[in-house]
CSV table of C-alpha atoms in Angstrom, one decimal:
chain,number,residue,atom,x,y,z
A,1,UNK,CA,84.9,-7.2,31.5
A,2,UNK,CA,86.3,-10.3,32.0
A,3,UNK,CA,87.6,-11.7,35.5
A,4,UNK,CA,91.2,-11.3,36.2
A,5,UNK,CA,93.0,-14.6,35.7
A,6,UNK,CA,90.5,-16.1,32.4
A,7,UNK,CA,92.2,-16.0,29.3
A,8,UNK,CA,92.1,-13.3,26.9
A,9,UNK,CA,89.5,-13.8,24.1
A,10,UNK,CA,91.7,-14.4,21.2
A,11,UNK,CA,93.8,-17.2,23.0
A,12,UNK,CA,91.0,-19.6,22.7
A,13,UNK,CA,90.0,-22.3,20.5
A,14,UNK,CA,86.7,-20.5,19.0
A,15,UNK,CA,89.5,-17.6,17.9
A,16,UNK,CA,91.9,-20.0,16.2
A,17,UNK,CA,88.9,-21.8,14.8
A,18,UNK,CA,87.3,-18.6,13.3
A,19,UNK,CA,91.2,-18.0,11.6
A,20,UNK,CA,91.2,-20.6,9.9
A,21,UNK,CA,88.0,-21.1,8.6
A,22,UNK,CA,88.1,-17.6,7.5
A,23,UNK,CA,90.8,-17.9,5.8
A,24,UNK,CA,89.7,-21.1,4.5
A,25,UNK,CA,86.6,-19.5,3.5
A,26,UNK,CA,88.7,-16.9,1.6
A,27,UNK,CA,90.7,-18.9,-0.4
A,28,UNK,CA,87.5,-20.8,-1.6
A,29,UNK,CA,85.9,-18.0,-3.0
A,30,UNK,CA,88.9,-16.6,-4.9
A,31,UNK,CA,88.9,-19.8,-6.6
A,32,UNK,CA,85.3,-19.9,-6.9
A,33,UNK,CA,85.4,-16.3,-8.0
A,34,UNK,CA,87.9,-17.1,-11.2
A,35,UNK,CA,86.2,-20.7,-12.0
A,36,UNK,CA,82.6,-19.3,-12.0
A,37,UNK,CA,83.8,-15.9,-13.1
A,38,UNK,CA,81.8,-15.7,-16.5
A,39,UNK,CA,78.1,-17.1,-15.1
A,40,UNK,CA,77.7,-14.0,-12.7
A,41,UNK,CA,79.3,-10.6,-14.7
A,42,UNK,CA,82.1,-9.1,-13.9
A,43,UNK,CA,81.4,-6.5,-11.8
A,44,UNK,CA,79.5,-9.0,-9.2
A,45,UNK,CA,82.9,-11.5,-10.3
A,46,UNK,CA,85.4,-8.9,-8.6
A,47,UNK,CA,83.3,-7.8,-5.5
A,48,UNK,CA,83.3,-11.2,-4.6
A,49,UNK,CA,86.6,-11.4,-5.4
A,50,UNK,CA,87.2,-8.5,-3.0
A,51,UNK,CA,85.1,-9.2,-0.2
A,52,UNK,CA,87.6,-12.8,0.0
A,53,UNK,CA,90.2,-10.4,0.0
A,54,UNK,CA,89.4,-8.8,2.9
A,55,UNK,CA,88.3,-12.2,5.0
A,56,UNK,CA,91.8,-13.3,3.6
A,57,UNK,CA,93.1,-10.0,6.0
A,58,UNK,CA,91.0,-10.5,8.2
A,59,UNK,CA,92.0,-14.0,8.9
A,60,UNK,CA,95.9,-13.7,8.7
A,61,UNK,CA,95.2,-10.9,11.2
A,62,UNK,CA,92.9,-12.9,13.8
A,63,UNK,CA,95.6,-15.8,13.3
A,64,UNK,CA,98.4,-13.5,14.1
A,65,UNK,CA,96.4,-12.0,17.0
A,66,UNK,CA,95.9,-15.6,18.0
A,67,UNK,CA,99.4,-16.3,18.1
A,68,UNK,CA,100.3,-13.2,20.4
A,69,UNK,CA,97.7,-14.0,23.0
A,70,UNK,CA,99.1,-17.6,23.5
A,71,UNK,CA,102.5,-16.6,24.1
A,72,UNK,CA,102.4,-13.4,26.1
A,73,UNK,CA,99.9,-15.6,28.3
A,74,UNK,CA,103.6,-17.3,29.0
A,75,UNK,CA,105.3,-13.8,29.2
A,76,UNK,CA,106.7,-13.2,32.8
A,77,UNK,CA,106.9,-9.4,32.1
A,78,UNK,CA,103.6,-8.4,30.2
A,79,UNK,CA,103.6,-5.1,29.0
A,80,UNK,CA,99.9,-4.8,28.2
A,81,UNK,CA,96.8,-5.6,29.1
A,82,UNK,CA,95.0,-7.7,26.5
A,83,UNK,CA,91.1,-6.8,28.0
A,84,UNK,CA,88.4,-5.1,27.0
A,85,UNK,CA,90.6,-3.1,24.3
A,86,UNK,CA,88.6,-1.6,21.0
A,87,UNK,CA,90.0,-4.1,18.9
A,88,UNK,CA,89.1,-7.2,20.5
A,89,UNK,CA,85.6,-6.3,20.3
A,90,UNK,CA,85.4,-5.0,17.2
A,91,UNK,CA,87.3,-8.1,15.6
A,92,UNK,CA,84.7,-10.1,16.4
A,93,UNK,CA,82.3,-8.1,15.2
A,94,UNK,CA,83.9,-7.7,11.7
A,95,UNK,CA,84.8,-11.5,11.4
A,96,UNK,CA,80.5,-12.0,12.1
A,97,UNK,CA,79.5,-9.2,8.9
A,98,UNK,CA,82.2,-10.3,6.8
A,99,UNK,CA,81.6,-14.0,7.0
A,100,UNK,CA,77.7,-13.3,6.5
A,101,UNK,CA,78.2,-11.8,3.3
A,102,UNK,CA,80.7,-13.8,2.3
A,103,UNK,CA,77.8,-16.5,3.0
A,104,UNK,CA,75.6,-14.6,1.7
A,105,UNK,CA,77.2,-14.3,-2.2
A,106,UNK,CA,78.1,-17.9,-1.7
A,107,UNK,CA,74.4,-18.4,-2.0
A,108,UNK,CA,74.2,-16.1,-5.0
A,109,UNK,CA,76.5,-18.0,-6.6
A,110,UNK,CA,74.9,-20.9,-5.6
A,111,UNK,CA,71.6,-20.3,-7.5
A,112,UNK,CA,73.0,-18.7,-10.6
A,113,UNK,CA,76.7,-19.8,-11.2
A,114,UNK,CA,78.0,-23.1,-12.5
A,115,UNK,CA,79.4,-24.9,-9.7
A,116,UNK,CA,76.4,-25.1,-7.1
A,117,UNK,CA,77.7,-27.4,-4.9
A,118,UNK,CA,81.1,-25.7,-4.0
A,119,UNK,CA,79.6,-22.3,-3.7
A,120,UNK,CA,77.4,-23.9,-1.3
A,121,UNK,CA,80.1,-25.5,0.8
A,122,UNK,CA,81.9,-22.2,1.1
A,123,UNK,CA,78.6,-20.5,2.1
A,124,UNK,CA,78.5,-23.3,5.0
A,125,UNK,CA,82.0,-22.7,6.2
A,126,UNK,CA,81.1,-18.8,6.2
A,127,UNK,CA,78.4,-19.6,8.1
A,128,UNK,CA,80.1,-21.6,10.8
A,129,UNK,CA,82.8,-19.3,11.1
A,130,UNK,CA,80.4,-16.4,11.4
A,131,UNK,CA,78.9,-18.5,13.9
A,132,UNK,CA,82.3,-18.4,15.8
A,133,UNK,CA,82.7,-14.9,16.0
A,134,UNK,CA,79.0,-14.4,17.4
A,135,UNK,CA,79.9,-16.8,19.8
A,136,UNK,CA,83.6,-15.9,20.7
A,137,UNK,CA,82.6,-12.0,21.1
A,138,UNK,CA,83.1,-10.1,24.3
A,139,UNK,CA,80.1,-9.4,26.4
A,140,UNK,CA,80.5,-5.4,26.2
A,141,UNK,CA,82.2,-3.0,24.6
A,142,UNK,CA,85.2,-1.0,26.5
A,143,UNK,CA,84.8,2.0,27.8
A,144,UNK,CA,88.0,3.8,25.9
């Protein structure tokens, strides 16, 4: 649990930071996905495809998240408490598995698609943004 008075996880700078590169991350292998779309098959193609789908929710949702944690820190009548609740600790652990496979077909793509270089760039910016959520996760996990 975290003492009373620190900031709530998702107002800090590791949670904005693991937003955006998620999201980031997303869009790159979308793009990826339909330019290299013919060197890896189809099937492969679209679970790719899906997979940046949902880091692209994921991301919008952490952002969002984000957002809501700075301002109600400024909210002189909070109406609820933003610690140790299920989601918080489980968002962290779904931006950490979906960012590793994410990484993880990046480097796929890497050694059989067309475009080597790019895949591996969005592998490394999976890779850091998994990196985030490992180190932006709560201790424990809540009781309720």
């Amino acid at each position: 649990m975290a003492p009373l008075g620190d900031p709530p996880n998702y107002s800090t700078p590791k949670t904005l930071g693991l937003a955006l590169t998620s999201l980031l991350g997303a869009l790159a292998h979308f793009t990826l996905g339909a330019l290299d779309y013919d060197a890896v098959g189809r099937y492969l193609g679209l679970a790719v495809m899906l997979l940046a789908g949902l880091l692209l929710v994921y991301g919008v949702l952490t952002l969002i998240r984000y957002a809501e944690a700075v301002t109600s820190m400024t909210d002189p009548h909070a109406r609820t408490p933003m610690y140790d609740t299920p989601h918080e600790w489980l968002t962290y652990r779904m931006g950490l598995g979906l960012n590793a496979l994410a990484a993880g077909s990046a480097l796929a793509w890497a050694l059989s698609g067309e475009l080597p270089l790019w895949h591996a760039a969005a592998g490394v910016l999976n890779v850091y943004a998994a990196w985030l959520a490992w180190k932006s996760r709560p201790a424990t996990a809540p009781d309720s």
